[in-house]
Short mmCIF file of C-alpha atoms in Angstrom, two decimals:
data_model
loop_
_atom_site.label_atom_id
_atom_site.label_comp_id
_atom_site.label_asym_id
_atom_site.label_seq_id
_atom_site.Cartn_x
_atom_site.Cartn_y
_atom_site.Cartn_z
CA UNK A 11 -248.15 6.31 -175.42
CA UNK A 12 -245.47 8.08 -177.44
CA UNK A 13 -245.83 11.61 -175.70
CA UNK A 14 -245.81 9.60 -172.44
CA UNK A 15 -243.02 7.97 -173.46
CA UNK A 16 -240.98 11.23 -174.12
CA UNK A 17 -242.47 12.38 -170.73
CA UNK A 18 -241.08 9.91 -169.01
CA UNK A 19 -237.74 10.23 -170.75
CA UNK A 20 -237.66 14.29 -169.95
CA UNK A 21 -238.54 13.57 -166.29
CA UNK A 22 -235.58 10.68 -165.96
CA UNK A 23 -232.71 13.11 -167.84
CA UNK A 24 -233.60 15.90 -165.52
CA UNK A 25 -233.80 13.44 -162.25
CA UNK A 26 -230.33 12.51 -163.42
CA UNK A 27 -228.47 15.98 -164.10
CA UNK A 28 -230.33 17.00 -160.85
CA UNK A 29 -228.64 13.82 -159.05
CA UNK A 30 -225.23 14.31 -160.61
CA UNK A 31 -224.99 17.83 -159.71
CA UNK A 32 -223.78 16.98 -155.73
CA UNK A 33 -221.33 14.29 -156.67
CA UNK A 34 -219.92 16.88 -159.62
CA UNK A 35 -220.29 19.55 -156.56
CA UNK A 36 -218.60 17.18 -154.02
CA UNK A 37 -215.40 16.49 -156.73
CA UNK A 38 -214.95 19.95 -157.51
CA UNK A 39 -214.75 20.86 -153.58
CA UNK A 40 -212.82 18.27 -152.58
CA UNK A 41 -210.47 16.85 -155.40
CA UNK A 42 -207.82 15.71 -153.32
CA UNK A 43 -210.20 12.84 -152.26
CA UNK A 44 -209.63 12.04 -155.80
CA UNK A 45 -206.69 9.46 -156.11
CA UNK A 46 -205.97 10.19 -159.93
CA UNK A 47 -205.48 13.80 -158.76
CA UNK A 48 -203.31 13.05 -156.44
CA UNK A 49 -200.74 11.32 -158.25
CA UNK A 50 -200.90 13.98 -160.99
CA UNK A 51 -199.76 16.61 -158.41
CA UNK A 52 -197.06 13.93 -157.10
CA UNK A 53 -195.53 14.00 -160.30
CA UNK A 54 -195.35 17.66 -160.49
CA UNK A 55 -193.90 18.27 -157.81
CA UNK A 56 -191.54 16.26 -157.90
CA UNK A 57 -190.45 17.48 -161.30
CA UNK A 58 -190.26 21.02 -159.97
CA UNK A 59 -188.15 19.89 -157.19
CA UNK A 60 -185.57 17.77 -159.74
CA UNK A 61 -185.86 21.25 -161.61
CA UNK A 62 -184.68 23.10 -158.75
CA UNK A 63 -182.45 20.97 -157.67
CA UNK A 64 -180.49 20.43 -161.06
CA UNK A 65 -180.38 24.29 -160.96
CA UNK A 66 -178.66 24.55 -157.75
CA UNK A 67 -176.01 21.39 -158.60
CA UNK A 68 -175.60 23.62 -161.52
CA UNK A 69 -174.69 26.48 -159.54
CA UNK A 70 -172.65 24.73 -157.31
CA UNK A 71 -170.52 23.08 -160.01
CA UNK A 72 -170.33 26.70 -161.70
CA UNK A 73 -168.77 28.12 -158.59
CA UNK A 74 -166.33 25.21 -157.81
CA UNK A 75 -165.41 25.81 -161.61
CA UNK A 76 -164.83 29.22 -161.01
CA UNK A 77 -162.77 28.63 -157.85
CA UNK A 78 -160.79 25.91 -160.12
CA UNK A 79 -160.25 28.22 -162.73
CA UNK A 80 -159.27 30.82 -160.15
CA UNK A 81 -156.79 28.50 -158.63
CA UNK A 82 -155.02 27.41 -162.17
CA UNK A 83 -155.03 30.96 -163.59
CA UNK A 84 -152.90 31.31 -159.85
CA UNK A 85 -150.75 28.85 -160.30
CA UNK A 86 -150.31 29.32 -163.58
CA UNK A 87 -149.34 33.43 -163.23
CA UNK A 88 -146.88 32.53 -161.01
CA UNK A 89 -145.28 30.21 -162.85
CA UNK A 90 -144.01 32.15 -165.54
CA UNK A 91 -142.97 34.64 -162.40
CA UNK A 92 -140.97 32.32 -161.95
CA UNK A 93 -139.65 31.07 -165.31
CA UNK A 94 -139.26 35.11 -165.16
CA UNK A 95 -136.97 34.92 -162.32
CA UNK A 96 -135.32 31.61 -163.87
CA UNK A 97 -134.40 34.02 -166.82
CA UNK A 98 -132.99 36.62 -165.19
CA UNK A 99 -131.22 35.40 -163.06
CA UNK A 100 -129.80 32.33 -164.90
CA UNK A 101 -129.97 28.20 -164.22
CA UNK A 102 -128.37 27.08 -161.33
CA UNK A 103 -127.60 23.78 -159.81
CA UNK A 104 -129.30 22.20 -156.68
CA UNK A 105 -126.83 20.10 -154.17
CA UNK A 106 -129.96 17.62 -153.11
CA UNK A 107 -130.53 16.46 -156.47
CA UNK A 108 -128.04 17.79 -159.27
CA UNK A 109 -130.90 18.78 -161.28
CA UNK A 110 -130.95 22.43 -162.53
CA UNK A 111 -134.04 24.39 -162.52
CA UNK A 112 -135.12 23.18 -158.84
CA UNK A 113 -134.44 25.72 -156.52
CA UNK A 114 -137.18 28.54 -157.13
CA UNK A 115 -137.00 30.02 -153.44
CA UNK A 116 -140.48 28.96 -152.03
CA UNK A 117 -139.38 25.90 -151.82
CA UNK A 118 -135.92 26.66 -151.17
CA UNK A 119 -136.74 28.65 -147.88
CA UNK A 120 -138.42 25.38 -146.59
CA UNK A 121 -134.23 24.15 -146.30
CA UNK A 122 -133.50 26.51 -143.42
CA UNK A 123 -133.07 24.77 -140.17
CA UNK A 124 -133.17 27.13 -137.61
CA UNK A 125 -134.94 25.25 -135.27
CA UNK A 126 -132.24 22.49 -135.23
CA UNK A 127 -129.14 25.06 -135.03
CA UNK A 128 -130.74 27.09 -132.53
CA UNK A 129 -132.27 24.98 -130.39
CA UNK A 130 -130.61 25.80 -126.96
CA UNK A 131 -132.19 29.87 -128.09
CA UNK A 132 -136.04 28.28 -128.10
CA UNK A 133 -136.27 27.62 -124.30
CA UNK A 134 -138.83 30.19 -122.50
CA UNK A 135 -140.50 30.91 -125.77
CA UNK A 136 -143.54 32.08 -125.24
CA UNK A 137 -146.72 32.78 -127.80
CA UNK A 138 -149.28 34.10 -124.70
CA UNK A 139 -148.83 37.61 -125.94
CA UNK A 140 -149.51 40.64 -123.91
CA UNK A 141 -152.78 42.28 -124.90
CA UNK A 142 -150.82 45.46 -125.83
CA UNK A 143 -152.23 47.46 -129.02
CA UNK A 144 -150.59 50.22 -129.03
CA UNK A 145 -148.81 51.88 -131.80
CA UNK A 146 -146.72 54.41 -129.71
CA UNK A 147 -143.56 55.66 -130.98
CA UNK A 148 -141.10 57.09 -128.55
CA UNK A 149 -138.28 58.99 -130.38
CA UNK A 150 -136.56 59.39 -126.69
CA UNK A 151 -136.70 57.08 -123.51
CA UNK A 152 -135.06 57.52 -120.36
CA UNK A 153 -133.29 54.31 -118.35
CA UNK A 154 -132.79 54.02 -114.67
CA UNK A 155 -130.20 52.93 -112.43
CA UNK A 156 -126.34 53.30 -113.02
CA UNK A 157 -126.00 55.35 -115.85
CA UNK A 158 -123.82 57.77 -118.11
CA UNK A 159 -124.65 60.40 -120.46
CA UNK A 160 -126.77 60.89 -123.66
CA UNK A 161 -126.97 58.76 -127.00
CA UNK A 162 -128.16 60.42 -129.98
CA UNK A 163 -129.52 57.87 -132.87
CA UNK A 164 -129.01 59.05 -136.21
CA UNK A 165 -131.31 57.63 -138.99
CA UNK A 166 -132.90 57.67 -141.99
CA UNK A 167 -136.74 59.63 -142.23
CA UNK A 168 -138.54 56.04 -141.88
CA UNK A 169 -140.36 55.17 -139.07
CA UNK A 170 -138.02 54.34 -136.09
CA UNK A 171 -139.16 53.92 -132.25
CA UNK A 172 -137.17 53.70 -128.65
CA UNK A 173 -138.63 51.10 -125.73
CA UNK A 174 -137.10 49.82 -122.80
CA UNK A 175 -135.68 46.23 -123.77
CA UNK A 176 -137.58 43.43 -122.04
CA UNK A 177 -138.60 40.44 -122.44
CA UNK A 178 -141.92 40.67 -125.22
CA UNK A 179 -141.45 43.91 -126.15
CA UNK A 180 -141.80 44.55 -129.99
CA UNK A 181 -138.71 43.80 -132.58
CA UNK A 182 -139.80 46.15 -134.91
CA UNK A 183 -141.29 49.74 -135.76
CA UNK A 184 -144.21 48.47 -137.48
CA UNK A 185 -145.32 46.46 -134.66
CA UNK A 186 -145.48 42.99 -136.19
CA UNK A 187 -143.58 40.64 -134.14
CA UNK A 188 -142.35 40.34 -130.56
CA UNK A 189 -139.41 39.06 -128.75
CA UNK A 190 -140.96 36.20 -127.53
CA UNK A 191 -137.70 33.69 -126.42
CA UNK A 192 -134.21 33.74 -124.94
CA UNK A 193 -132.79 37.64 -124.50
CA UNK A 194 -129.23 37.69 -123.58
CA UNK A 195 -129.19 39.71 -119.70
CA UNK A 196 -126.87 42.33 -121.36
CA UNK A 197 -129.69 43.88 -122.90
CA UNK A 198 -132.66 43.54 -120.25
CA UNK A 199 -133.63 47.19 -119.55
CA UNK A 200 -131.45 48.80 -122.36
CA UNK A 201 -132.77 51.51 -124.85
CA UNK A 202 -133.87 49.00 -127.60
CA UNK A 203 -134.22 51.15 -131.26
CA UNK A 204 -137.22 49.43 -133.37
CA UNK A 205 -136.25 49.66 -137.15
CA UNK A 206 -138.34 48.86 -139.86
CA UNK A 207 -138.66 45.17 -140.61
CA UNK A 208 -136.76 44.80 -143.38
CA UNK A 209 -134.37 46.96 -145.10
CA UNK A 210 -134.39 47.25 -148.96
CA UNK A 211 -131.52 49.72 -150.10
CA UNK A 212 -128.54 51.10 -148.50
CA UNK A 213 -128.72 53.38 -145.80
CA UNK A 214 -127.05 53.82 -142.72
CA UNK A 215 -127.34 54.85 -138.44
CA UNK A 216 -124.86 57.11 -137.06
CA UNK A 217 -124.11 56.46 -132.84
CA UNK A 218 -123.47 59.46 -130.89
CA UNK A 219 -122.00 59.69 -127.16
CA UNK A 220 -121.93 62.58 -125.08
CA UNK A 221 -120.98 62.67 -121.23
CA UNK A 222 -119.09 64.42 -118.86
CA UNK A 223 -116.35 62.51 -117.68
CA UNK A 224 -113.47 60.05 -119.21
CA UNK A 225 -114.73 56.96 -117.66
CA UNK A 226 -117.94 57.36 -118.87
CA UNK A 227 -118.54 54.70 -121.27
CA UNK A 228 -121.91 52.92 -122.88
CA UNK A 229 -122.60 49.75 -124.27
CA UNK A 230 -124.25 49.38 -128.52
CA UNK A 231 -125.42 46.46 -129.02
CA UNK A 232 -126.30 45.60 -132.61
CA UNK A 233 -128.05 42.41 -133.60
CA UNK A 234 -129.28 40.91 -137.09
CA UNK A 235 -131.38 38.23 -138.46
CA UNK A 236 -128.67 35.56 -139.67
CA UNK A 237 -130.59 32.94 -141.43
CA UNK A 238 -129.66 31.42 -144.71
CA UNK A 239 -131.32 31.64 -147.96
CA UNK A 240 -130.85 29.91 -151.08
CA UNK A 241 -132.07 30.82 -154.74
CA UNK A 242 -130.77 31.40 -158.05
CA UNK A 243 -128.83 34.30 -157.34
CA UNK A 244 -126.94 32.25 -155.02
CA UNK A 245 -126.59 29.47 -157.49
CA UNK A 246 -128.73 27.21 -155.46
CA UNK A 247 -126.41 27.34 -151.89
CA UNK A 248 -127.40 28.34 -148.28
CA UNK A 249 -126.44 31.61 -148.16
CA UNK A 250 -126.96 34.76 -145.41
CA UNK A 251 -130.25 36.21 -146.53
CA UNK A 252 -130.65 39.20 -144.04
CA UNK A 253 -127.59 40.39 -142.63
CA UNK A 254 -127.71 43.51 -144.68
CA UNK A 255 -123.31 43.35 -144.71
CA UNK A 256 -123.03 43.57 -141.01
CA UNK A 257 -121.22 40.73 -140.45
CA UNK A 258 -118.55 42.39 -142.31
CA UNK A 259 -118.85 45.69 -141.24
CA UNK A 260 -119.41 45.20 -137.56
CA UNK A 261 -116.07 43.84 -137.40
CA UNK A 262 -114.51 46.58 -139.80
CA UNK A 263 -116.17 49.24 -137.05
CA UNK A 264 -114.41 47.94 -133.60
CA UNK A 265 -117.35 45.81 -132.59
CA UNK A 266 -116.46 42.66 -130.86
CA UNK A 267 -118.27 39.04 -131.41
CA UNK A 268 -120.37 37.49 -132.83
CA UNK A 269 -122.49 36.45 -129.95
CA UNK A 270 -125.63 34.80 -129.72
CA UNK A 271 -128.45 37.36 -129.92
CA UNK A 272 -132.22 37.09 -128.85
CA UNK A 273 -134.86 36.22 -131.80
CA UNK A 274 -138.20 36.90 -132.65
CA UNK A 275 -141.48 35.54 -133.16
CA UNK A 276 -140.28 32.13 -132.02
CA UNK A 277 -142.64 28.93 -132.17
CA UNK A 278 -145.28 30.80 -133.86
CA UNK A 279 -147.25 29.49 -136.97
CA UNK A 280 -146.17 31.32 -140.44
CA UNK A 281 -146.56 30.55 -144.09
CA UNK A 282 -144.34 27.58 -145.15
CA UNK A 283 -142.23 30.07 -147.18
CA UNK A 284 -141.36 32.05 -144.69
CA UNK A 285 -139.15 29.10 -143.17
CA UNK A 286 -138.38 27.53 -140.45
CA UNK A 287 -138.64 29.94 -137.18
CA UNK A 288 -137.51 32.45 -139.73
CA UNK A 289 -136.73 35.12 -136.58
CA UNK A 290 -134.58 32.53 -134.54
CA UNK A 291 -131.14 32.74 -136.13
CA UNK A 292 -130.11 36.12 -134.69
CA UNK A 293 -125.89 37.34 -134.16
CA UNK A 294 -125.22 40.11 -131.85
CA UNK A 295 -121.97 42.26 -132.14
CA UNK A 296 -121.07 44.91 -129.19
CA UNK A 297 -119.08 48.53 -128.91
CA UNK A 298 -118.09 50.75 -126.00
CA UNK A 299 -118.68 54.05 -126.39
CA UNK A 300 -116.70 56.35 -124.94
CA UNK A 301 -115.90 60.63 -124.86
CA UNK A 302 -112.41 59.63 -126.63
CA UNK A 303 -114.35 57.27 -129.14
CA UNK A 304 -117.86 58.55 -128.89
CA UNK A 305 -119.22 57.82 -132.79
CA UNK A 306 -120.03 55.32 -134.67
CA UNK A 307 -121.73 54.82 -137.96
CA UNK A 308 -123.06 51.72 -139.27
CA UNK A 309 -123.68 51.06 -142.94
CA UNK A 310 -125.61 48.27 -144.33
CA UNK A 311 -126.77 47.08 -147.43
CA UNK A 312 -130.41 45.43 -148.68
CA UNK A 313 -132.02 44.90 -151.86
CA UNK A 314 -135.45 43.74 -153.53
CA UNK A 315 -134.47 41.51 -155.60
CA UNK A 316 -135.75 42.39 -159.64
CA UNK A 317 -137.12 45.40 -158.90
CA UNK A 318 -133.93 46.68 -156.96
CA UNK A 319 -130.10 47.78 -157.93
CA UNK A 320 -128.82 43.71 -157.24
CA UNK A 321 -130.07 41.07 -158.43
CA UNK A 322 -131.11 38.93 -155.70
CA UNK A 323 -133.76 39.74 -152.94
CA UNK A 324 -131.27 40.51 -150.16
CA UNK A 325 -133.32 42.58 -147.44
CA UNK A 326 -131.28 43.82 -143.88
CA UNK A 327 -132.91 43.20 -140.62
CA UNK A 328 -130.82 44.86 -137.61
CA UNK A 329 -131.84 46.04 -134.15
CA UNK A 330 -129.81 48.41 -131.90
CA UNK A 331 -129.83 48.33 -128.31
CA UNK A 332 -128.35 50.50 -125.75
CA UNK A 333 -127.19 50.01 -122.12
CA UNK A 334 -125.45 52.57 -119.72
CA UNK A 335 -126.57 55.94 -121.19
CA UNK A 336 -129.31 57.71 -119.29
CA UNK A 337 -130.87 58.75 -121.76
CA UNK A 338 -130.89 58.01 -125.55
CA UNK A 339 -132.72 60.01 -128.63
CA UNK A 340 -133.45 59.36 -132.20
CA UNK A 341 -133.63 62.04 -134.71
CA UNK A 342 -133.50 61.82 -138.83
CA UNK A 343 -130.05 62.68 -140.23
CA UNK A 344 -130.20 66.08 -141.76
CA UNK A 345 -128.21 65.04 -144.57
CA UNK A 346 -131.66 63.62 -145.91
CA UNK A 347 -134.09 66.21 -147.70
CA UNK A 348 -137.02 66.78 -146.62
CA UNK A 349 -138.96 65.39 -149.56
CA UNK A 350 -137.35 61.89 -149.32
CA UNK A 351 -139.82 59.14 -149.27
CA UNK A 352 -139.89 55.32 -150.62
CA UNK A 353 -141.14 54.67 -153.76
CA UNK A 354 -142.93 51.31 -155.41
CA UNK A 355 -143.43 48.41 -154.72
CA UNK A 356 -143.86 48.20 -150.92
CA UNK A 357 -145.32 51.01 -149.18
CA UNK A 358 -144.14 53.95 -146.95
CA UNK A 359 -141.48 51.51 -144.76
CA UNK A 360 -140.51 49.07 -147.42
CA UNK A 361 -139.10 49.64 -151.13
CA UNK A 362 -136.81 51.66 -152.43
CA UNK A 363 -135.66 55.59 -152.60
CA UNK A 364 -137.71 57.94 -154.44
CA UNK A 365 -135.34 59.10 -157.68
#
């Protein structure tokens, strides 16, 4: 009975492993039948998803950190720019307030109101600009219809260009803005002379006539940017920012007015420190020429503020424009070596003389 016993007992453990075998089997194929299993891989994944997520909020935190610090490090750089400027220039007194210290110029350029004294100058502005890319510079141009003799255009070796005056033809050499409002008829179809946006030292354009006859006589038309400016140079008062002199020494030179002249890049969208309509207030002066009085030579005056001869940031922005001739040139004075160029800070058309 006892090796019958143990028989019995070998024969049931072996029926059992041999009947546990498919169920292990059927587990081990399928385990996601197993609900435990499930719930463990649940977990998991959900942990490496919180993982990856906290990661990326980390990144994205890092970055708007960065961009934070950025911004401060900004602000903060041009603050003592301007504690600089405060320094050098010395403490002056706003009218608004009485307060000293408050008239750091971008937010004192926000004070011009163009807009409101020029009004009558907006109407026929237009911003649907011509799609016109070129970067031609004519040094002559020739004018139709009644006409007299040849103007010559004397100027320093910057980068000057002649066009036919019209309405939304370019302002300046560099091809930035366009005379996009009012334009007085004097000057429709005149020989307009594009200067370089802003002027930053003293120089000077000599006017020459030549014709044939007496009577023969031509019209120069010069017109500047007239808009106020206030900063510390100025104590804190509206002062002209961009008239490079002229309205002086127009005046000083025979030139009749002032006139109302035709802006530039009127009801467009610029930087709140550029002011308001900051190419509307324009002043036009006029000359004849003539064979008894055929010269002229016009002087004017900018600076760049700390890194020029003044003190305050005083840049010139005049336009010629001449009607009658039949022609009229532009050529660099030869009183100008040939190695003169513009030094630091602001490229080959802005900045100052080369010592």
């Amino acid at each position: 009975s006892s090796s019958s016993s143990s028989s019995w007992m070998v024969e049931h453990s072996a029926w059992s492993v041999i009947t546990a075998v498919p169920e292990v089997a059927s587990r081990v194929q399928k385990p996601w039948l197993n609900f435990t299993y499930l719930c463990w891989m649940a977990a998991i994944l959900t942990a490496v998803c919180s993982c990856i997520g906290a990661v990326w909020l980390g990144f994205l935190a890092l970055r708007n950190l960065l961009t934070l610090l950025k911004a401060v490090l900004i602000f903060a750089a041009w603050k003592l720019f301007d504690q600089a400027h405060l320094m050098l220039e010395g403490v002056g007194i706003d009218d608004d307030t009485g307060l000293t210290d408050k008239c750091w110029w971008t937010d004192r350029r926000r004070r011009n109101y163009n807009a409101e004294m020029y009004v009558d100058r907006m109407s026929g502005a237009s911003t649907n600009f011509p799609q016109d890319t070129s970067n031609a510079c004519n040094k002559s141009v020739n004018l139709s219809g009644p006409c007299a003799g040849h103007v010559i255009i004397e100027t320093d070796p910057r980068s000057y260009c002649l066009q036919e005056f019209q309405f939304m033809t370019w302002h300046d050499s560099e091809h930035w803005f366009r005379m996009n409002a009012w334009i007085p008829d004097e000057l429709i179809g005149g020989a307009h002379l594009l200067c370089p946006h802003l002027t930053f030292f003293s120089t000077s354009m000599k006017i020459r006539f030549s014709g044939v006859s007496l009577n023969e006589t031509v019209a120069l038309w010069a017109f500047y940017n007239n808009r106020s400016w206030a900063d510390m140079t100025s104590d804190c008062k509206d002062v002209p920012m961009t008239t490079g002199g002229l309205e002086h020494t127009l005046p000083a030179l025979g030139f009749t007015g002032p006139y109302a002249g035709p802006g530039y890049d009127v009801n467009v969208t610029q930087p709140k420190w550029w002011g308001h309509e900051h190419g509307l207030a324009s002043v036009m002066y006029k000359k004849r020429l003539t064979l008894e009085d055929p010269e002229v030579e016009i002087k004017m005056d900018g600076s760049l503020g700390l890194w020029g001869t003044q003190s305050g940031q005083r840049p010139a922005v005049l336009s010629l424009v001449v009607t009658g001739a039949c022609s009229v040139s532009t050529i660099v004075s030869p009183s100008y070596p040939k190695d003169w160029k513009l030094c630091f800070p602001l490229g080959p058309s802005y900045g100052v003389p080369c010592s």
